[in-house]
């Protein structure tokens, strides 16, 4: 029931708000209950001191979760984030971030995901998110 990366990219381009698309996320891989997105480095997304902003990382984790749920369901279904918690562990400077959302539970009405965010160049954990989504359709 999983999606192709092309189908997942189509969800990114048609189902997300323009500001979320402007972050530039790209689907690297999708599986039955997971999705890996690349959040490209941009000086526009950097905070004072040069680290990628927490807002961009949090939005990336949320976006990856939507793609993982869509992959598990075989296509996009309307959903809304109920809860998201992100722990920031180290700054990412001058490098892309890989965001892997792995569903830990997928029910009829709720989905739960663990989402590590790592520096693409270093492989070091930058943040860890957990996300809960209510499935609306």
PDB file of C-alpha atoms in Angstrom, residues 9-133:
ATOM      1  CA  UNK A   9       6.362  14.524  -3.727  1.00  0.00           C
ATOM      2  CA  UNK A  10       2.952  15.175  -5.310  1.00  0.00           C
ATOM      3  CA  UNK A  11       1.400  15.244  -1.820  1.00  0.00           C
ATOM      4  CA  UNK A  12       4.068  17.741  -0.756  1.00  0.00           C
ATOM      5  CA  UNK A  13       3.354  19.994  -3.727  1.00  0.00           C
ATOM      6  CA  UNK A  14      -0.463  19.918  -3.539  1.00  0.00           C
ATOM      7  CA  UNK A  15      -1.492  19.347   0.096  1.00  0.00           C
ATOM      8  CA  UNK A  16       0.757  21.677   2.097  1.00  0.00           C
ATOM      9  CA  UNK A  17       0.564  25.410   2.677  1.00  0.00           C
ATOM     10  CA  UNK A  18       2.841  27.535   0.482  1.00  0.00           C
ATOM     11  CA  UNK A  19       5.073  28.520   3.434  1.00  0.00           C
ATOM     12  CA  UNK A  20       5.694  24.818   4.226  1.00  0.00           C
ATOM     13  CA  UNK A  21       6.612  24.117   0.593  1.00  0.00           C
ATOM     14  CA  UNK A  22       8.973  27.119   0.662  1.00  0.00           C
ATOM     15  CA  UNK A  23      11.071  25.290   3.282  1.00  0.00           C
ATOM     16  CA  UNK A  24      12.047  23.023   0.377  1.00  0.00           C
ATOM     17  CA  UNK A  25      11.443  19.537   1.807  1.00  0.00           C
ATOM     18  CA  UNK A  26      12.108  16.695  -0.616  1.00  0.00           C
ATOM     19  CA  UNK A  27      11.144  13.050  -0.249  1.00  0.00           C
ATOM     20  CA  UNK A  28      14.217  10.812  -0.096  1.00  0.00           C
ATOM     21  CA  UNK A  29      12.435   7.523   0.616  1.00  0.00           C
ATOM     22  CA  UNK A  30       9.082   6.067   1.605  1.00  0.00           C
ATOM     23  CA  UNK A  31       8.231   2.697   3.079  1.00  0.00           C
ATOM     24  CA  UNK A  32       5.200   0.933   4.433  1.00  0.00           C
ATOM     25  CA  UNK A  33       5.210   2.895   7.722  1.00  0.00           C
ATOM     26  CA  UNK A  34       7.960   5.477   7.252  1.00  0.00           C
ATOM     27  CA  UNK A  35       9.151   8.425   5.243  1.00  0.00           C
ATOM     28  CA  UNK A  36      12.515  10.147   4.949  1.00  0.00           C
ATOM     29  CA  UNK A  37      12.581  13.790   3.921  1.00  0.00           C
ATOM     30  CA  UNK A  38      15.527  16.083   3.268  1.00  0.00           C
ATOM     31  CA  UNK A  39      15.259  19.619   4.566  1.00  0.00           C
ATOM     32  CA  UNK A  40      17.821  21.600   2.567  1.00  0.00           C
ATOM     33  CA  UNK A  41      20.111  24.059   4.279  1.00  0.00           C
ATOM     34  CA  UNK A  42      19.175  27.683   3.706  1.00  0.00           C
ATOM     35  CA  UNK A  43      20.576  30.842   5.247  1.00  0.00           C
ATOM     36  CA  UNK A  44      16.957  32.077   5.293  1.00  0.00           C
ATOM     37  CA  UNK A  45      16.114  29.392   7.863  1.00  0.00           C
ATOM     38  CA  UNK A  46      19.101  30.049  10.116  1.00  0.00           C
ATOM     39  CA  UNK A  47      18.896  31.707  13.502  1.00  0.00           C
ATOM     40  CA  UNK A  48      21.348  34.093  15.060  1.00  0.00           C
ATOM     41  CA  UNK A  49      24.549  32.099  15.417  1.00  0.00           C
ATOM     42  CA  UNK A  50      23.960  30.168  12.177  1.00  0.00           C
ATOM     43  CA  UNK A  51      21.970  27.156  13.367  1.00  0.00           C
ATOM     44  CA  UNK A  52      18.907  25.954  11.483  1.00  0.00           C
ATOM     45  CA  UNK A  53      15.822  27.276  13.294  1.00  0.00           C
ATOM     46  CA  UNK A  54      13.754  25.074  15.551  1.00  0.00           C
ATOM     47  CA  UNK A  55      10.613  26.210  13.746  1.00  0.00           C
ATOM     48  CA  UNK A  56      11.918  24.797  10.462  1.00  0.00           C
ATOM     49  CA  UNK A  57      12.922  21.520  12.126  1.00  0.00           C
ATOM     50  CA  UNK A  58       9.558  21.171  13.845  1.00  0.00           C
ATOM     51  CA  UNK A  59       7.689  21.875  10.603  1.00  0.00           C
ATOM     52  CA  UNK A  60       9.875  19.291   8.872  1.00  0.00           C
ATOM     53  CA  UNK A  61       9.022  16.652  11.478  1.00  0.00           C
ATOM     54  CA  UNK A  62       5.311  17.359  11.077  1.00  0.00           C
ATOM     55  CA  UNK A  63       5.598  17.193   7.286  1.00  0.00           C
ATOM     56  CA  UNK A  64       7.481  13.887   7.387  1.00  0.00           C
ATOM     57  CA  UNK A  65       4.787  12.426   9.632  1.00  0.00           C
ATOM     58  CA  UNK A  66       2.067  13.327   7.122  1.00  0.00           C
ATOM     59  CA  UNK A  67       4.034  11.608   4.361  1.00  0.00           C
ATOM     60  CA  UNK A  68       4.625   8.499   6.522  1.00  0.00           C
ATOM     61  CA  UNK A  69       0.899   8.237   7.328  1.00  0.00           C
ATOM     62  CA  UNK A  70       0.055   8.740   3.659  1.00  0.00           C
ATOM     63  CA  UNK A  71       2.507   5.984   2.717  1.00  0.00           C
ATOM     64  CA  UNK A  72       0.935   3.616   5.239  1.00  0.00           C
ATOM     65  CA  UNK A  73      -2.557   4.423   3.981  1.00  0.00           C
ATOM     66  CA  UNK A  74      -1.626   4.226   0.294  1.00  0.00           C
ATOM     67  CA  UNK A  75      -2.473   7.873  -0.332  1.00  0.00           C
ATOM     68  CA  UNK A  76      -3.204  11.166   1.338  1.00  0.00           C
ATOM     69  CA  UNK A  77      -5.910  11.287   3.982  1.00  0.00           C
ATOM     70  CA  UNK A  78      -6.928  14.474   5.767  1.00  0.00           C
ATOM     71  CA  UNK A  79      -5.294  14.708   9.193  1.00  0.00           C
ATOM     72  CA  UNK A  80      -4.392  17.228  11.841  1.00  0.00           C
ATOM     73  CA  UNK A  81      -1.578  17.320  14.342  1.00  0.00           C
ATOM     74  CA  UNK A  82      -2.886  16.759  17.879  1.00  0.00           C
ATOM     75  CA  UNK A  83       0.440  16.878  19.698  1.00  0.00           C
ATOM     76  CA  UNK A  84       4.068  17.294  18.771  1.00  0.00           C
ATOM     77  CA  UNK A  85       7.056  17.429  21.069  1.00  0.00           C
ATOM     78  CA  UNK A  86      10.556  18.184  19.868  1.00  0.00           C
ATOM     79  CA  UNK A  87      13.774  17.954  21.859  1.00  0.00           C
ATOM     80  CA  UNK A  88      16.661  19.850  20.293  1.00  0.00           C
ATOM     81  CA  UNK A  89      20.057  18.275  20.873  1.00  0.00           C
ATOM     82  CA  UNK A  90      22.577  20.109  18.699  1.00  0.00           C
ATOM     83  CA  UNK A  91      22.617  22.862  16.135  1.00  0.00           C
ATOM     84  CA  UNK A  92      22.805  22.086  12.442  1.00  0.00           C
ATOM     85  CA  UNK A  93      24.870  24.646  10.570  1.00  0.00           C
ATOM     86  CA  UNK A  94      25.540  24.733   6.860  1.00  0.00           C
ATOM     87  CA  UNK A  95      24.113  21.267   6.167  1.00  0.00           C
ATOM     88  CA  UNK A  96      20.876  19.600   5.103  1.00  0.00           C
ATOM     89  CA  UNK A  97      18.807  17.692   7.639  1.00  0.00           C
ATOM     90  CA  UNK A  98      17.400  14.194   7.130  1.00  0.00           C
ATOM     91  CA  UNK A  99      14.041  13.666   8.827  1.00  0.00           C
ATOM     92  CA  UNK A 100      12.771  10.099   9.236  1.00  0.00           C
ATOM     93  CA  UNK A 101       9.217   9.645  10.468  1.00  0.00           C
ATOM     94  CA  UNK A 102       8.523   6.079  11.605  1.00  0.00           C
ATOM     95  CA  UNK A 103       4.983   5.210  12.631  1.00  0.00           C
ATOM     96  CA  UNK A 104       4.848   3.459  15.981  1.00  0.00           C
ATOM     97  CA  UNK A 105       1.068   2.997  15.876  1.00  0.00           C
ATOM     98  CA  UNK A 106      -1.469   3.530  13.131  1.00  0.00           C
ATOM     99  CA  UNK A 107      -5.099   3.201  14.090  1.00  0.00           C
ATOM    100  CA  UNK A 108      -8.334   4.084  12.345  1.00  0.00           C
ATOM    101  CA  UNK A 109      -8.445   7.566  13.914  1.00  0.00           C
ATOM    102  CA  UNK A 110      -4.951   8.259  15.319  1.00  0.00           C
ATOM    103  CA  UNK A 111      -1.343   7.900  14.188  1.00  0.00           C
ATOM    104  CA  UNK A 112       1.787   8.090  16.347  1.00  0.00           C
ATOM    105  CA  UNK A 113       5.314   8.654  15.051  1.00  0.00           C
ATOM    106  CA  UNK A 114       8.885   8.909  16.282  1.00  0.00           C
ATOM    107  CA  UNK A 115      10.902  11.361  14.207  1.00  0.00           C
ATOM    108  CA  UNK A 116      14.689  11.658  14.550  1.00  0.00           C
ATOM    109  CA  UNK A 117      16.263  14.575  12.687  1.00  0.00           C
ATOM    110  CA  UNK A 118      19.930  14.153  11.778  1.00  0.00           C
ATOM    111  CA  UNK A 119      22.556  16.270  10.074  1.00  0.00           C
ATOM    112  CA  UNK A 120      22.909  14.859   6.565  1.00  0.00           C
ATOM    113  CA  UNK A 121      26.668  15.429   6.490  1.00  0.00           C
ATOM    114  CA  UNK A 122      27.505  14.295  10.014  1.00  0.00           C
ATOM    115  CA  UNK A 123      24.769  11.768  10.761  1.00  0.00           C
ATOM    116  CA  UNK A 124      24.578  13.306  14.247  1.00  0.00           C
ATOM    117  CA  UNK A 125      21.195  13.537  15.930  1.00  0.00           C
ATOM    118  CA  UNK A 126      20.070  17.180  15.905  1.00  0.00           C
ATOM    119  CA  UNK A 127      16.562  16.748  17.311  1.00  0.00           C
ATOM    120  CA  UNK A 128      14.039  14.096  18.247  1.00  0.00           C
ATOM    121  CA  UNK A 129      10.308  14.637  17.750  1.00  0.00           C
ATOM    122  CA  UNK A 130       7.230  12.622  18.611  1.00  0.00           C
ATOM    123  CA  UNK A 131       4.030  13.372  16.776  1.00  0.00           C
ATOM    124  CA  UNK A 132       0.380  12.386  17.223  1.00  0.00           C
ATOM    125  CA  UNK A 133      -2.086  13.014  14.395  1.00  0.00           C
TER     126      UNK A 133
END
